[in-house]
PDB file of C-alpha atoms in Angstrom:
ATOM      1  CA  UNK A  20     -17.384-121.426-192.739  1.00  0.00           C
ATOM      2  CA  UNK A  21     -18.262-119.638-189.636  1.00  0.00           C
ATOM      3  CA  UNK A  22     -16.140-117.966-187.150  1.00  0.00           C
ATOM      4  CA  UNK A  23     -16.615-118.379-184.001  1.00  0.00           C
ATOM      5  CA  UNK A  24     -14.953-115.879-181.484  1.00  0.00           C
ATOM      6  CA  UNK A  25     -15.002-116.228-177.677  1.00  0.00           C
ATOM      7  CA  UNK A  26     -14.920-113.624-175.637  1.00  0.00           C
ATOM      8  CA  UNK A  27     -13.454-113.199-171.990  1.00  0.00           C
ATOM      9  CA  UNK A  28     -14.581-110.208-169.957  1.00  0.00           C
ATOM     10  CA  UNK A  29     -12.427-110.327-166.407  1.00  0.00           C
ATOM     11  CA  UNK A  30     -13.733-107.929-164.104  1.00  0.00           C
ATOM     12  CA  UNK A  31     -11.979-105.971-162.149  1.00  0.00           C
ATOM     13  CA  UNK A  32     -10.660-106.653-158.667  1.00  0.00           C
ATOM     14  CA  UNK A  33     -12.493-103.633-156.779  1.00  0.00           C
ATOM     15  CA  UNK A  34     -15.633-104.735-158.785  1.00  0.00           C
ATOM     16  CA  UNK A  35     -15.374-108.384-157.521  1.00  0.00           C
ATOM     17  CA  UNK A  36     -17.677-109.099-154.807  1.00  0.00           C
ATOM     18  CA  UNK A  37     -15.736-110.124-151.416  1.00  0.00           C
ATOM     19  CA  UNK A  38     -16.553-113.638-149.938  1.00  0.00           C
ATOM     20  CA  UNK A  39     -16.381-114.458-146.739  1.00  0.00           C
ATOM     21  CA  UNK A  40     -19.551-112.540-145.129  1.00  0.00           C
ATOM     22  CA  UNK A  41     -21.679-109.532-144.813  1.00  0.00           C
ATOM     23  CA  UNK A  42     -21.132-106.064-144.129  1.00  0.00           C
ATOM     24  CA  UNK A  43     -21.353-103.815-140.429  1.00  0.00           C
ATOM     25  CA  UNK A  44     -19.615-100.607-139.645  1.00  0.00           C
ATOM     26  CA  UNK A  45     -17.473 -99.139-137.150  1.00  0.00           C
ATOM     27  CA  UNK A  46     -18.374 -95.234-136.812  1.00  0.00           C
ATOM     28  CA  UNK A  47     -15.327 -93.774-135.157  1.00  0.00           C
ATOM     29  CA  UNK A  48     -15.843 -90.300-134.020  1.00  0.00           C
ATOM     30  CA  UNK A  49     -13.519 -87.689-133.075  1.00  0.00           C
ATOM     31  CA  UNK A  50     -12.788 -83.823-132.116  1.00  0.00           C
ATOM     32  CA  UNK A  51     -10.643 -83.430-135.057  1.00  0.00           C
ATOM     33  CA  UNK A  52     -10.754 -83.313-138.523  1.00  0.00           C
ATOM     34  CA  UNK A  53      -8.068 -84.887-140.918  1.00  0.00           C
ATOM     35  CA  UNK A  54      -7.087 -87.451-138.334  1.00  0.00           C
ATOM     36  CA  UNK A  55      -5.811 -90.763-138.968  1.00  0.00           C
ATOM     37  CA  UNK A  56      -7.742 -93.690-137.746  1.00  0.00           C
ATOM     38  CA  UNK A  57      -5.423 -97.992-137.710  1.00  0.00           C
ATOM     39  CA  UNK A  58      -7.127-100.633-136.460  1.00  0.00           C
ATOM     40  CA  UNK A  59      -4.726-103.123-135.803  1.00  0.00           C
ATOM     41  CA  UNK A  60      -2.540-101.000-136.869  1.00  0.00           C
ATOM     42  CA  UNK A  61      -3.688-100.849-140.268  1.00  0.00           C
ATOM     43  CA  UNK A  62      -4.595 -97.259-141.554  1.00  0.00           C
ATOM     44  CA  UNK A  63      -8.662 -97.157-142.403  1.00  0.00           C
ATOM     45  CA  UNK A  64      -9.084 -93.455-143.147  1.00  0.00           C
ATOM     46  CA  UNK A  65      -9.186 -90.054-141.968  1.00  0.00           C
ATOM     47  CA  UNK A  66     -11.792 -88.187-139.968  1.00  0.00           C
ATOM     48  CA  UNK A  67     -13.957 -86.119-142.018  1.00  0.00           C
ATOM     49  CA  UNK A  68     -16.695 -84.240-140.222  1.00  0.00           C
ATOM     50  CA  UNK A  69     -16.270 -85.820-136.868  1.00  0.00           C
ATOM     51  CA  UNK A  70     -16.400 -89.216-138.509  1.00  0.00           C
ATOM     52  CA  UNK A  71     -15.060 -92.135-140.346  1.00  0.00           C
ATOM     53  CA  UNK A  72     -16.901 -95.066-141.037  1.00  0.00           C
ATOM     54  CA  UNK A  73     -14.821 -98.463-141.206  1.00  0.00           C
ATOM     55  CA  UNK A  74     -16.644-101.018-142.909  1.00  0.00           C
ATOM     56  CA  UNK A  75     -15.986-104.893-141.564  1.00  0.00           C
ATOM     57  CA  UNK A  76     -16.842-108.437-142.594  1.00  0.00           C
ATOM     58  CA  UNK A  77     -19.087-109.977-139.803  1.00  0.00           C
ATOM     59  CA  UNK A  78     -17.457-113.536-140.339  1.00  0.00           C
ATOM     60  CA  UNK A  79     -13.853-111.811-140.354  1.00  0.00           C
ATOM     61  CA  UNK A  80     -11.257-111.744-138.053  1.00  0.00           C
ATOM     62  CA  UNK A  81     -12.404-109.493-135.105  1.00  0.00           C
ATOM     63  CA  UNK A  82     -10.357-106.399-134.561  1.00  0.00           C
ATOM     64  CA  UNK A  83      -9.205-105.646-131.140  1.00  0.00           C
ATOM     65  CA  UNK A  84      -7.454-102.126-130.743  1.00  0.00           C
ATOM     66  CA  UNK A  85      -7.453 -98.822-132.669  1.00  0.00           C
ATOM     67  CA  UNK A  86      -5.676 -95.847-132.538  1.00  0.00           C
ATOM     68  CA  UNK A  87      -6.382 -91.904-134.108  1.00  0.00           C
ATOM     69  CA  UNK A  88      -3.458 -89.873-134.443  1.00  0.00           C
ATOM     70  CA  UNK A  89      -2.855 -86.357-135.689  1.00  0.00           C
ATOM     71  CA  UNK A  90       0.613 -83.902-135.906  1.00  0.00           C
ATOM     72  CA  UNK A  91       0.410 -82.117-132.874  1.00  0.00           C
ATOM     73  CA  UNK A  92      -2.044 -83.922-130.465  1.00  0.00           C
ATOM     74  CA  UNK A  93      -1.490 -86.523-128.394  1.00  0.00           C
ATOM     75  CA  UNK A  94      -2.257 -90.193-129.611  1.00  0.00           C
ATOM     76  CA  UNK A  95      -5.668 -91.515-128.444  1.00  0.00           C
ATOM     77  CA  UNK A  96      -5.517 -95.268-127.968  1.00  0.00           C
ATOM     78  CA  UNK A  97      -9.076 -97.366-127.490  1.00  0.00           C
ATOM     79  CA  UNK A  98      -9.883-101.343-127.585  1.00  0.00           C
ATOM     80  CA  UNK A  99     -12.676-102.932-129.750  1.00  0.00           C
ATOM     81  CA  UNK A 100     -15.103-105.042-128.062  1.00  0.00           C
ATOM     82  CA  UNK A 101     -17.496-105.989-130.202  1.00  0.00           C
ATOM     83  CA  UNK A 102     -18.194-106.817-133.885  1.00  0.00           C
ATOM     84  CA  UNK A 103     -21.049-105.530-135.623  1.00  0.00           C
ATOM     85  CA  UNK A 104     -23.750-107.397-137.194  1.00  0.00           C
ATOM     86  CA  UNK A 105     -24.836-107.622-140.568  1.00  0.00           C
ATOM     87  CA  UNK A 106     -25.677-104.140-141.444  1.00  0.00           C
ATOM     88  CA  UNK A 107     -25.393-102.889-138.275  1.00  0.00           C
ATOM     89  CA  UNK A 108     -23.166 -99.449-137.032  1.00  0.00           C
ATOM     90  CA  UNK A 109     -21.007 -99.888-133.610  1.00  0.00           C
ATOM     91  CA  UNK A 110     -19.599 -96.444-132.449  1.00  0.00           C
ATOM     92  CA  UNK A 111     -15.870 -96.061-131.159  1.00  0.00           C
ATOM     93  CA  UNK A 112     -15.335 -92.573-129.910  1.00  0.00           C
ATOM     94  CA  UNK A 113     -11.545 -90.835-129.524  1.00  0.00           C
ATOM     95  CA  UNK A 114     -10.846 -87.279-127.830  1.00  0.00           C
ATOM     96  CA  UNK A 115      -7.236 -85.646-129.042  1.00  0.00           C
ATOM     97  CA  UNK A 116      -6.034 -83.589-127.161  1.00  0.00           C
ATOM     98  CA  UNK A 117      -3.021 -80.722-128.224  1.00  0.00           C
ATOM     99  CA  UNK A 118       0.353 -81.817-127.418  1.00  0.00           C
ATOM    100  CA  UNK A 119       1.726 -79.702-124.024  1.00  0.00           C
ATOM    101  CA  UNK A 120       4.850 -77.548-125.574  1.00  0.00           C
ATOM    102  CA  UNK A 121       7.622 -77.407-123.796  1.00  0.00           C
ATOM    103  CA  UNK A 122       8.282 -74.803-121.403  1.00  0.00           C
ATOM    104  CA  UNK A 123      10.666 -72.011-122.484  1.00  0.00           C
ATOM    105  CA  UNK A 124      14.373 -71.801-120.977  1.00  0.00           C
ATOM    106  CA  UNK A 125      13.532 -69.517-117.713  1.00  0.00           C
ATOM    107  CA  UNK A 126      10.073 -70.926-116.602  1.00  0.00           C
ATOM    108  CA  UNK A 127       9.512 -73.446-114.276  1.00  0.00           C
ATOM    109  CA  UNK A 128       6.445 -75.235-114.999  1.00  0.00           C
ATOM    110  CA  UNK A 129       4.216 -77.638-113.109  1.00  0.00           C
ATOM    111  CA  UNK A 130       0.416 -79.616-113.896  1.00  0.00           C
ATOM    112  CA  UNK A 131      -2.769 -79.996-112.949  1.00  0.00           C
ATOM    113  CA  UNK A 132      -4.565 -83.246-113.563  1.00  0.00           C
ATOM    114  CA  UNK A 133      -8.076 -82.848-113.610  1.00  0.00           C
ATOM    115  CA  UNK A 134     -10.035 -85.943-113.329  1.00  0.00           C
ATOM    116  CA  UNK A 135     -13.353 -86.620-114.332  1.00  0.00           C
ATOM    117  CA  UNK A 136     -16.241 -89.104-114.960  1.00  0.00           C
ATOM    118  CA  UNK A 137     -17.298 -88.165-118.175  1.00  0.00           C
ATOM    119  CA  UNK A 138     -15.382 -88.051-121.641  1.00  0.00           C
ATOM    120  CA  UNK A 139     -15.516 -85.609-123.854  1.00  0.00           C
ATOM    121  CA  UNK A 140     -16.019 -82.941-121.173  1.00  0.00           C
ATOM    122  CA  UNK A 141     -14.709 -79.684-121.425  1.00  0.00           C
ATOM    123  CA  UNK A 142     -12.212 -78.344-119.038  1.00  0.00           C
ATOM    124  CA  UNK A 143     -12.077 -74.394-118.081  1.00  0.00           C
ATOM    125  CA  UNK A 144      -9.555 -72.953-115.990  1.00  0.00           C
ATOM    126  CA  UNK A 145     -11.239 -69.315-114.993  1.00  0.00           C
ATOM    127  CA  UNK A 146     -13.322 -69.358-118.686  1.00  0.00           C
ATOM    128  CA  UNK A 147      -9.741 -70.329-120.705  1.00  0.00           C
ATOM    129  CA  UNK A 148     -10.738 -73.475-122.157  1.00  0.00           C
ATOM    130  CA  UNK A 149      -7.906 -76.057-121.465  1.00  0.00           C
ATOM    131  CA  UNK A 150      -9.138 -78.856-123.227  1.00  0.00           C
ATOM    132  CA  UNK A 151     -11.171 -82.174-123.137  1.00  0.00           C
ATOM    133  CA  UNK A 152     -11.570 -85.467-120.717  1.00  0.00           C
ATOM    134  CA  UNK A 153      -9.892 -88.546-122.287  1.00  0.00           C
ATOM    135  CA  UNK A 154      -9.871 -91.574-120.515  1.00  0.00           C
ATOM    136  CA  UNK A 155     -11.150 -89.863-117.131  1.00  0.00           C
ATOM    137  CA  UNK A 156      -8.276 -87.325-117.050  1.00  0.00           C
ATOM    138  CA  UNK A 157      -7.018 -83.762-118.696  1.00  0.00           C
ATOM    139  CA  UNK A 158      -3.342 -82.701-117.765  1.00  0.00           C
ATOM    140  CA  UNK A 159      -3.172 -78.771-117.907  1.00  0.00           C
ATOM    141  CA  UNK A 160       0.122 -77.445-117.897  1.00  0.00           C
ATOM    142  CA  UNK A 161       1.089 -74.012-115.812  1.00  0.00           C
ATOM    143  CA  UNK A 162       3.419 -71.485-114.896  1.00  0.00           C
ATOM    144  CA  UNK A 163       4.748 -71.723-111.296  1.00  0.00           C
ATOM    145  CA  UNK A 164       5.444 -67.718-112.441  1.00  0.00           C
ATOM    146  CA  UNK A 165       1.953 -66.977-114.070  1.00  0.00           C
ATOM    147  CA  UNK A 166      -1.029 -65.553-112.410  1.00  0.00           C
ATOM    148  CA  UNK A 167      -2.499 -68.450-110.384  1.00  0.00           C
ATOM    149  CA  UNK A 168      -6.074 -69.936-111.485  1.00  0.00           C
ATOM    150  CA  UNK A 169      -9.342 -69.316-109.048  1.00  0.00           C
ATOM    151  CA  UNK A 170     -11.996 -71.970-110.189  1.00  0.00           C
ATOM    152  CA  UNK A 171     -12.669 -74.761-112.665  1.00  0.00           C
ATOM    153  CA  UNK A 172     -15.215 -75.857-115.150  1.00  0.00           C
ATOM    154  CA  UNK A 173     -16.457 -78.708-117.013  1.00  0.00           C
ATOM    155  CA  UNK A 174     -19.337 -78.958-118.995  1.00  0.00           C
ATOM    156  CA  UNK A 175     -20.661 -81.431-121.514  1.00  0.00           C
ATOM    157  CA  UNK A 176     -24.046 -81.740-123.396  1.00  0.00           C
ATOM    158  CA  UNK A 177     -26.553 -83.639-121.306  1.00  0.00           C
ATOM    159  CA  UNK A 178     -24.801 -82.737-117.778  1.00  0.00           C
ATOM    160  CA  UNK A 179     -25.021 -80.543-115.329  1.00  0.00           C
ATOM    161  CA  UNK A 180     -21.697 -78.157-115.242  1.00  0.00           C
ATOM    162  CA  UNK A 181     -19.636 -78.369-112.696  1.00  0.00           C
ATOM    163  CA  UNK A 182     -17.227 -75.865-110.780  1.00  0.00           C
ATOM    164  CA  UNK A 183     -14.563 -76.390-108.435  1.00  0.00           C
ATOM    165  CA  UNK A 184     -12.207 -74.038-106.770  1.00  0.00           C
ATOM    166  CA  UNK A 185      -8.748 -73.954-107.431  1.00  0.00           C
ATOM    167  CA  UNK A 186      -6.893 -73.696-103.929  1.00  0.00           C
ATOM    168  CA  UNK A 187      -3.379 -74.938-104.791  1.00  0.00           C
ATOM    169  CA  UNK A 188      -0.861 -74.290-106.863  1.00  0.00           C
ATOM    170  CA  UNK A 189       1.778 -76.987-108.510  1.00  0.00           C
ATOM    171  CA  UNK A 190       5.298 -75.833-107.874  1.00  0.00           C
ATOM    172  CA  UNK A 191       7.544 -76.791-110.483  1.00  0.00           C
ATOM    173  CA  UNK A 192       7.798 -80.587-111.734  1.00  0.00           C
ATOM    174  CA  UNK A 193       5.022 -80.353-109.344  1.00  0.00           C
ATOM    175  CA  UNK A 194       0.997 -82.231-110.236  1.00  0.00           C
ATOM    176  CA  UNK A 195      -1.817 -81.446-108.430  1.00  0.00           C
ATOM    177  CA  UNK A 196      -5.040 -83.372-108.957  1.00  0.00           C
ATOM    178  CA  UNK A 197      -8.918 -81.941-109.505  1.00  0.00           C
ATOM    179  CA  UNK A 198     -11.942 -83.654-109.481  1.00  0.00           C
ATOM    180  CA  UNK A 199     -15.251 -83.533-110.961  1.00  0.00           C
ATOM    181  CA  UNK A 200     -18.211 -85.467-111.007  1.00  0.00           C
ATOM    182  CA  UNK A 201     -20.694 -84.763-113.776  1.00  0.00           C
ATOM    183  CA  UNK A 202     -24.083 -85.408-113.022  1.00  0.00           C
ATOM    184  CA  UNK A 203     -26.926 -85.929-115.929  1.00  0.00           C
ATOM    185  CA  UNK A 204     -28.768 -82.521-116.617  1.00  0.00           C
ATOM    186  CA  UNK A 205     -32.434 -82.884-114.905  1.00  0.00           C
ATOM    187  CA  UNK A 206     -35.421 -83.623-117.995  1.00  0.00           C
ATOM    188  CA  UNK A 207     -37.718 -80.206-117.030  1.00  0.00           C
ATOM    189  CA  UNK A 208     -41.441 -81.889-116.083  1.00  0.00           C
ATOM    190  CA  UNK A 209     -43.762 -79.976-117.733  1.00  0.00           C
ATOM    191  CA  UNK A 210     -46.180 -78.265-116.080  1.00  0.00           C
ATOM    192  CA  UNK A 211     -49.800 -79.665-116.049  1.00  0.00           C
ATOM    193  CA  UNK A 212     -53.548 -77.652-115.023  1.00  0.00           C
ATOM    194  CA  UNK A 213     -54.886 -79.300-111.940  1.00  0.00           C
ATOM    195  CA  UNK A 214     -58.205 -80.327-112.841  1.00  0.00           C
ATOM    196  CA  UNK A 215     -61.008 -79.131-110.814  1.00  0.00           C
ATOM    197  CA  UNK A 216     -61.942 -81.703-108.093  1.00  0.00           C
ATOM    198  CA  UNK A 217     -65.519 -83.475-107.951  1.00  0.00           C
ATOM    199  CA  UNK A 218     -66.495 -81.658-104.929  1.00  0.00           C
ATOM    200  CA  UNK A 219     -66.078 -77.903-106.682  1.00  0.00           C
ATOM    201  CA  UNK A 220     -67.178 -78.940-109.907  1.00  0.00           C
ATOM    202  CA  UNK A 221     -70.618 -80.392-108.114  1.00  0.00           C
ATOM    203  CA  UNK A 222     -70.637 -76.691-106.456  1.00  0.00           C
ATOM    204  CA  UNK A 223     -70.411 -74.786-109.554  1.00  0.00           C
ATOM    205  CA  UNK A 224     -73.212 -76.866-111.328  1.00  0.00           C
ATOM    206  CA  UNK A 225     -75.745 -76.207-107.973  1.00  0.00           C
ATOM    207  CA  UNK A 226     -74.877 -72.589-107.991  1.00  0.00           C
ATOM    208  CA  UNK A 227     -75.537 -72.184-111.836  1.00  0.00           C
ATOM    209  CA  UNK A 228     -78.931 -74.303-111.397  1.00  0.00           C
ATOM    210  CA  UNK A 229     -79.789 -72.135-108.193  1.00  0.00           C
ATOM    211  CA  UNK A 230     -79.025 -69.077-110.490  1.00  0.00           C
ATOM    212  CA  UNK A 231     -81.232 -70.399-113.190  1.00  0.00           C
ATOM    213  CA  UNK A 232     -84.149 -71.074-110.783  1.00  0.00           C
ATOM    214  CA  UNK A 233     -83.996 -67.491-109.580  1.00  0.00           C
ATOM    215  CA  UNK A 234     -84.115 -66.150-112.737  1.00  0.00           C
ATOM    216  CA  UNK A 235     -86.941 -68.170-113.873  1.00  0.00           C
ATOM    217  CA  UNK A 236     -88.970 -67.239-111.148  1.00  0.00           C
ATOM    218  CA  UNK A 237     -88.598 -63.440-111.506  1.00  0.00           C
ATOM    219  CA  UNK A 238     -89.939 -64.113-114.994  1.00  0.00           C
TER     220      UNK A 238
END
């Protein structure tokens, strides 16, 4: 008499291959670590070394908005606009910037809104780094009291820095508005040897056979 025994081996549900489509990736980038990344509001990750990458079906429901947040900056909120491909990597890219503490009991404060062109650009108020563009604006909070700024700076990789003088100062519940216009940094063109032109190269070659003639003939 023989025994037969059936086995059933049910995999598990992380092992189960997901139906529906194939794979992209949203890279979402950011200036701070340990930040928490929703689409849709629902949570995707953290960023680890600038990054987190949020992998999507391509015949899935699209996602429209995300959001990174982090204890003690201010919430950066951005809208998706396209879905990847099949193994392909869009980039969504979020600035946070620190969240302006309240001014102590005694000091009137006001704001500077500097406005800009280019995200991610850093913002110097006489070499004090203030922060970064988001959305084509940085609000710097002040002192009406405190020593009153000269100039402004923004740089950014790949522009040309820019520097603007400070001329006014915001009284309190006062905002006074800089601007700045980033331009691309200029490629250097590198520097090429003129060749020598028909007419002195034809010169050189007589003069050397003239030379060689005269030579000859003292011989």
């Amino acid at each position: 008499m023989v025994l037969l025994v059936a086995c059933c081996f049910v995999l598990p549900v992380s092992a189960q291959p997901s139906l529906g489509g194939d794979n992209g990736w949203y890279a979402v980038y950011c200036n701070i670590d340990g930040a928490q990344v929703y689409f849709d509001n629902q949570y995707k990750g953290e960023i680890q070394g600038g990054v987190l990458y949020v992998p999507v079906y391509t015949t899935g429901t699209p996602y429209s908005k995300f959001r990174v947040e982090m204890d003690g900056y201010a919430t950066y909120y951005g809208d998706i606009n396209r879905v990847p491909g099949k193994g392909e990597v869009f980039d969504l890219y979020a600035t946070l910037n620190p969240v302006q503490t309240p001014a102590p009991i005694g000091g009137d404060v006001g704001w500077y809104t500097v406005h800009a062109n280019v995200d991610g650009a850093t913002v110097m108020f006489d070499n004090e780094v203030k922060g970064t563009i988001s959305q084509g604006v940085l609000s710097v909070q002040v002192y009406t009291t405190g020593t009153p700024y000269r100039t402004y700076t923004l740089t950014k990789d790949g522009y040309a820095a820019y520097t603007g003088v400070i001329d006014r100062y915001p009284g309190a519940g006062e905002t006074v508005d800089l601007y700045a216009t980033l331009n691309p940094a200029p490629t250097p063109i590198p520097t090429q040897k003129s060749p020598l032109s028909p007419v002195l190269a034809g010169g050189a070659l007589l003069i050397a056979g003239l030379l060689l003639i005269s030579g000859n003939r003292k011989n």
